[in-house]
């Protein structure tokens, strides 16, 4: 779950472990050179606290990511028991369906394609994006979705306040051709889709096109 963040966490952990092996590297590379050893030992006095900090940070981030995943699963299951509107499979299909509708609207330069699936605020922002679109860029084809997750659920007593966040990851073929293979260059993407409940429909309210760790960590899971 959350592949991007897990990879981030792994890199963080590798860096921390590398710092812990620094003293061994000092012994190996400074052997026979007192001056070099003094230099490395001085540097090590600064590196070791950083290693502790990175290790602690890695552990905390990893724990939060795991907690977020479990929490969203539990909240979704609890909400679904009270209201079948919170069916996870249906919500994942909603994310997938709306994602392709947005891509279709983008490729055809027509926001009307999503007017029945988006809030007025998102529709207006999407129209602005289309106005600033470069016609010879952002051409995408052969979209492959590798991951879709419901990662945030906020279920309230007042159903008008219900909302959820969906994470989607995949790749697409760009208009750029790789001269070595004569094939389109593939580009990966990961996005957050924010939905709000309007009546008995989930409606797209926002898209975050650049997903970062803090975007995930700030998502809430609530079930009243």
GROMACS .gro file of C-alpha atoms in nm:
model
  224
    1UNK     CA    1   0.000   0.000   0.000
    2UNK     CA    2   0.121   0.350  -0.085
    3UNK     CA    3   0.410   0.230  -0.304
    4UNK     CA    4   0.560   0.576  -0.348
    5UNK     CA    5   0.581   0.635   0.025
    6UNK     CA    6   0.721   0.292   0.095
    7UNK     CA    7   1.000   0.358  -0.154
    8UNK     CA    8   1.065   0.692   0.014
    9UNK     CA    9   1.083   0.517   0.350
   10UNK     CA   10   1.327   0.255   0.217
   11UNK     CA   11   1.561   0.526   0.086
   12UNK     CA   12   1.543   0.702   0.420
   13UNK     CA   13   1.630   0.378   0.604
   14UNK     CA   14   1.921   0.294   0.371
   15UNK     CA   15   2.069   0.638   0.434
   16UNK     CA   16   2.036   0.591   0.809
   17UNK     CA   17   2.204   0.248   0.801
   18UNK     CA   18   2.483   0.386   0.585
   19UNK     CA   19   2.554   0.644   0.851
   20UNK     CA   20   2.584   0.374   1.115
   21UNK     CA   21   2.847   0.196   0.905
   22UNK     CA   22   3.050   0.515   0.882
   23UNK     CA   23   3.282   0.424   1.176
   24UNK     CA   24   3.382   0.102   0.998
   25UNK     CA   25   3.460   0.300   0.685
   26UNK     CA   26   3.674   0.531   0.896
   27UNK     CA   27   3.884   0.237   1.017
   28UNK     CA   28   3.928   0.101   0.666
   29UNK     CA   29   4.011   0.418   0.478
   30UNK     CA   30   4.218   0.594   0.742
   31UNK     CA   31   4.444   0.299   0.829
   32UNK     CA   32   4.807   0.406   0.849
   33UNK     CA   33   4.729   0.777   0.827
   34UNK     CA   34   4.693   0.954   1.165
   35UNK     CA   35   4.590   1.281   1.000
   36UNK     CA   36   4.318   1.114   0.798
   37UNK     CA   37   4.198   0.928   1.105
   38UNK     CA   38   4.169   1.253   1.303
   39UNK     CA   39   3.972   1.404   1.016
   40UNK     CA   40   3.735   1.108   0.988
   41UNK     CA   41   3.686   1.087   1.365
   42UNK     CA   42   3.596   1.456   1.378
   43UNK     CA   43   3.351   1.408   1.095
   44UNK     CA   44   3.209   1.100   1.264
   45UNK     CA   45   3.123   1.298   1.577
   46UNK     CA   46   2.880   1.497   1.363
   47UNK     CA   47   2.757   1.205   1.152
   48UNK     CA   48   2.656   0.973   1.436
   49UNK     CA   49   2.385   1.202   1.582
   50UNK     CA   50   2.247   1.246   1.232
   51UNK     CA   51   2.235   0.867   1.193
   52UNK     CA   52   2.027   0.844   1.509
   53UNK     CA   53   1.799   1.119   1.386
   54UNK     CA   54   1.750   0.960   1.045
   55UNK     CA   55   1.690   0.617   1.197
   56UNK     CA   56   1.431   0.753   1.437
   57UNK     CA   57   1.268   0.954   1.159
   58UNK     CA   58   1.254   0.649   0.933
   59UNK     CA   59   1.092   0.440   1.204
   60UNK     CA   60   0.833   0.709   1.278
   61UNK     CA   61   0.746   0.763   0.911
   62UNK     CA   62   0.717   0.391   0.851
   63UNK     CA   63   0.493   0.346   1.153
   64UNK     CA   64   0.268   0.634   1.048
   65UNK     CA   65   0.231   0.497   0.694
   66UNK     CA   66   0.134   0.154   0.826
   67UNK     CA   67  -0.107   0.311   1.075
   68UNK     CA   68  -0.266   0.525   0.803
   69UNK     CA   69  -0.326   0.222   0.587
   70UNK     CA   70  -0.480   0.015   0.865
   71UNK     CA   71  -0.683   0.307   0.994
   72UNK     CA   72  -0.839   0.379   0.655
   73UNK     CA   73  -0.930   0.011   0.615
   74UNK     CA   74  -1.093  -0.001   0.959
   75UNK     CA   75  -1.285   0.324   0.916
   76UNK     CA   76  -1.408   0.219   0.574
   77UNK     CA   77  -1.529  -0.116   0.709
   78UNK     CA   78  -1.705   0.057   1.001
   79UNK     CA   79  -1.870   0.312   0.775
   80UNK     CA   80  -1.981   0.041   0.533
   81UNK     CA   81  -2.159  -0.147   0.813
   82UNK     CA   82  -2.377   0.159   0.879
   83UNK     CA   83  -2.414   0.277   0.521
   84UNK     CA   84  -2.363   0.060   0.212
   85UNK     CA   85  -2.275   0.378   0.026
   86UNK     CA   86  -1.924   0.326   0.168
   87UNK     CA   87  -1.855   0.010  -0.031
   88UNK     CA   88  -1.481  -0.002  -0.101
   89UNK     CA   89  -1.507  -0.183  -0.435
   90UNK     CA   90  -1.761   0.070  -0.561
   91UNK     CA   91  -1.544   0.359  -0.445
   92UNK     CA   92  -1.237   0.220  -0.621
   93UNK     CA   93  -1.437   0.182  -0.941
   94UNK     CA   94  -1.557   0.541  -0.897
   95UNK     CA   95  -1.198   0.660  -0.877
   96UNK     CA   96  -1.107   0.462  -1.189
   97UNK     CA   97  -1.412   0.580  -1.384
   98UNK     CA   98  -1.370   0.947  -1.297
   99UNK     CA   99  -0.996   0.930  -1.369
  100UNK     CA  100  -1.064   0.820  -1.727
  101UNK     CA  101  -1.339   1.080  -1.767
  102UNK     CA  102  -1.093   1.351  -1.661
  103UNK     CA  103  -0.834   1.222  -1.909
  104UNK     CA  104  -1.095   1.223  -2.185
  105UNK     CA  105  -1.194   1.579  -2.103
  106UNK     CA  106  -0.828   1.682  -2.102
  107UNK     CA  107  -0.746   1.521  -2.435
  108UNK     CA  108  -1.055   1.668  -2.601
  109UNK     CA  109  -1.013   2.012  -2.439
  110UNK     CA  110  -1.370   2.000  -2.317
  111UNK     CA  111  -1.459   2.037  -1.949
  112UNK     CA  112  -1.822   1.957  -2.031
  113UNK     CA  113  -1.725   1.589  -2.036
  114UNK     CA  114  -1.699   1.593  -1.656
  115UNK     CA  115  -1.966   1.847  -1.562
  116UNK     CA  116  -2.192   1.572  -1.420
  117UNK     CA  117  -1.910   1.420  -1.215
  118UNK     CA  118  -1.738   1.724  -1.062
  119UNK     CA  119  -1.820   2.010  -0.829
  120UNK     CA  120  -1.852   2.361  -0.978
  121UNK     CA  121  -1.527   2.466  -0.807
  122UNK     CA  122  -1.331   2.180  -0.964
  123UNK     CA  123  -1.496   2.239  -1.299
  124UNK     CA  124  -1.386   2.603  -1.295
  125UNK     CA  125  -1.029   2.515  -1.199
  126UNK     CA  126  -1.017   2.249  -1.471
  127UNK     CA  127  -1.132   2.501  -1.730
  128UNK     CA  128  -0.844   2.727  -1.627
  129UNK     CA  129  -0.600   2.440  -1.676
  130UNK     CA  130  -0.738   2.382  -2.024
  131UNK     CA  131  -0.691   2.749  -2.110
  132UNK     CA  132  -0.323   2.728  -2.019
  133UNK     CA  133  -0.269   2.393  -2.185
  134UNK     CA  134   0.010   2.369  -2.438
  135UNK     CA  135  -0.136   2.195  -2.743
  136UNK     CA  136   0.185   2.013  -2.833
  137UNK     CA  137   0.251   1.881  -2.483
  138UNK     CA  138   0.082   1.660  -2.227
  139UNK     CA  139  -0.031   1.424  -2.502
  140UNK     CA  140  -0.084   1.093  -2.331
  141UNK     CA  141  -0.171   0.748  -2.454
  142UNK     CA  142  -0.181   0.387  -2.337
  143UNK     CA  143  -0.254   0.464  -1.974
  144UNK     CA  144  -0.176   0.177  -1.741
  145UNK     CA  145  -0.306   0.196  -1.385
  146UNK     CA  146  -0.097  -0.004  -1.139
  147UNK     CA  147  -0.256   0.095  -0.808
  148UNK     CA  148  -0.580   0.243  -0.676
  149UNK     CA  149  -0.641   0.284  -0.303
  150UNK     CA  150  -0.901   0.451  -0.085
  151UNK     CA  151  -0.670   0.614   0.169
  152UNK     CA  152  -0.891   0.857   0.353
  153UNK     CA  153  -1.253   0.835   0.470
  154UNK     CA  154  -1.446   1.099   0.660
  155UNK     CA  155  -1.793   0.969   0.746
  156UNK     CA  156  -2.010   1.211   0.944
  157UNK     CA  157  -2.356   1.206   1.100
  158UNK     CA  158  -2.442   1.482   0.856
  159UNK     CA  159  -2.412   1.295   0.525
  160UNK     CA  160  -2.357   1.622   0.340
  161UNK     CA  161  -2.012   1.637   0.503
  162UNK     CA  162  -1.901   1.290   0.387
  163UNK     CA  163  -1.585   1.276   0.176
  164UNK     CA  164  -1.302   1.047   0.080
  165UNK     CA  165  -0.960   1.053  -0.087
  166UNK     CA  166  -0.841   0.810  -0.351
  167UNK     CA  167  -0.481   0.742  -0.449
  168UNK     CA  168  -0.410   0.637  -0.807
  169UNK     CA  169  -0.077   0.543  -0.963
  170UNK     CA  170   0.021   0.434  -1.312
  171UNK     CA  171   0.207   0.525  -1.628
  172UNK     CA  172   0.133   0.656  -1.975
  173UNK     CA  173   0.305   0.689  -2.310
  174UNK     CA  174   0.407   1.046  -2.391
  175UNK     CA  175   0.441   1.211  -2.732
  176UNK     CA  176   0.821   1.189  -2.701
  177UNK     CA  177   0.986   0.905  -2.893
  178UNK     CA  178   1.290   0.724  -2.759
  179UNK     CA  179   1.538   0.722  -3.053
  180UNK     CA  180   1.703   0.404  -2.925
  181UNK     CA  181   1.383   0.198  -2.926
  182UNK     CA  182   1.161   0.411  -3.151
  183UNK     CA  183   0.894   0.369  -2.884
  184UNK     CA  184   0.705   0.640  -2.691
  185UNK     CA  185   0.870   0.739  -2.365
  186UNK     CA  186   0.669   0.624  -2.065
  187UNK     CA  187   0.611   0.849  -1.767
  188UNK     CA  188   0.484   0.748  -1.426
  189UNK     CA  189   0.223   0.945  -1.237
  190UNK     CA  190   0.060   0.939  -0.895
  191UNK     CA  191  -0.239   1.153  -0.803
  192UNK     CA  192  -0.485   1.210  -0.522
  193UNK     CA  193  -0.853   1.241  -0.609
  194UNK     CA  194  -1.073   1.415  -0.351
  195UNK     CA  195  -1.443   1.325  -0.354
  196UNK     CA  196  -1.737   1.475  -0.168
  197UNK     CA  197  -2.082   1.329  -0.120
  198UNK     CA  198  -2.368   1.501  -0.298
  199UNK     CA  199  -2.692   1.313  -0.241
  200UNK     CA  200  -2.617   0.952  -0.324
  201UNK     CA  201  -2.326   1.025  -0.554
  202UNK     CA  202  -1.955   1.074  -0.507
  203UNK     CA  203  -1.846   1.393  -0.684
  204UNK     CA  204  -1.491   1.496  -0.770
  205UNK     CA  205  -1.390   1.808  -0.579
  206UNK     CA  206  -1.013   1.833  -0.630
  207UNK     CA  207  -0.709   1.661  -0.779
  208UNK     CA  208  -0.359   1.674  -0.635
  209UNK     CA  209  -0.125   1.604  -0.927
  210UNK     CA  210   0.193   1.597  -0.720
  211UNK     CA  211   0.157   1.358  -0.429
  212UNK     CA  212   0.408   1.397  -0.147
  213UNK     CA  213   0.452   1.228   0.186
  214UNK     CA  214   0.292   1.516   0.374
  215UNK     CA  215  -0.015   1.497   0.150
  216UNK     CA  216  -0.068   1.139   0.264
  217UNK     CA  217   0.013   1.202   0.629
  218UNK     CA  218  -0.231   1.494   0.647
  219UNK     CA  219  -0.528   1.285   0.530
  220UNK     CA  220  -0.779   1.205   0.805
  221UNK     CA  221  -0.992   0.900   0.870
  222UNK     CA  222  -1.310   0.969   1.068
  223UNK     CA  223  -1.624   0.768   1.138
  224UNK     CA  224  -1.893   0.927   1.356
   0.00000   0.00000   0.00000
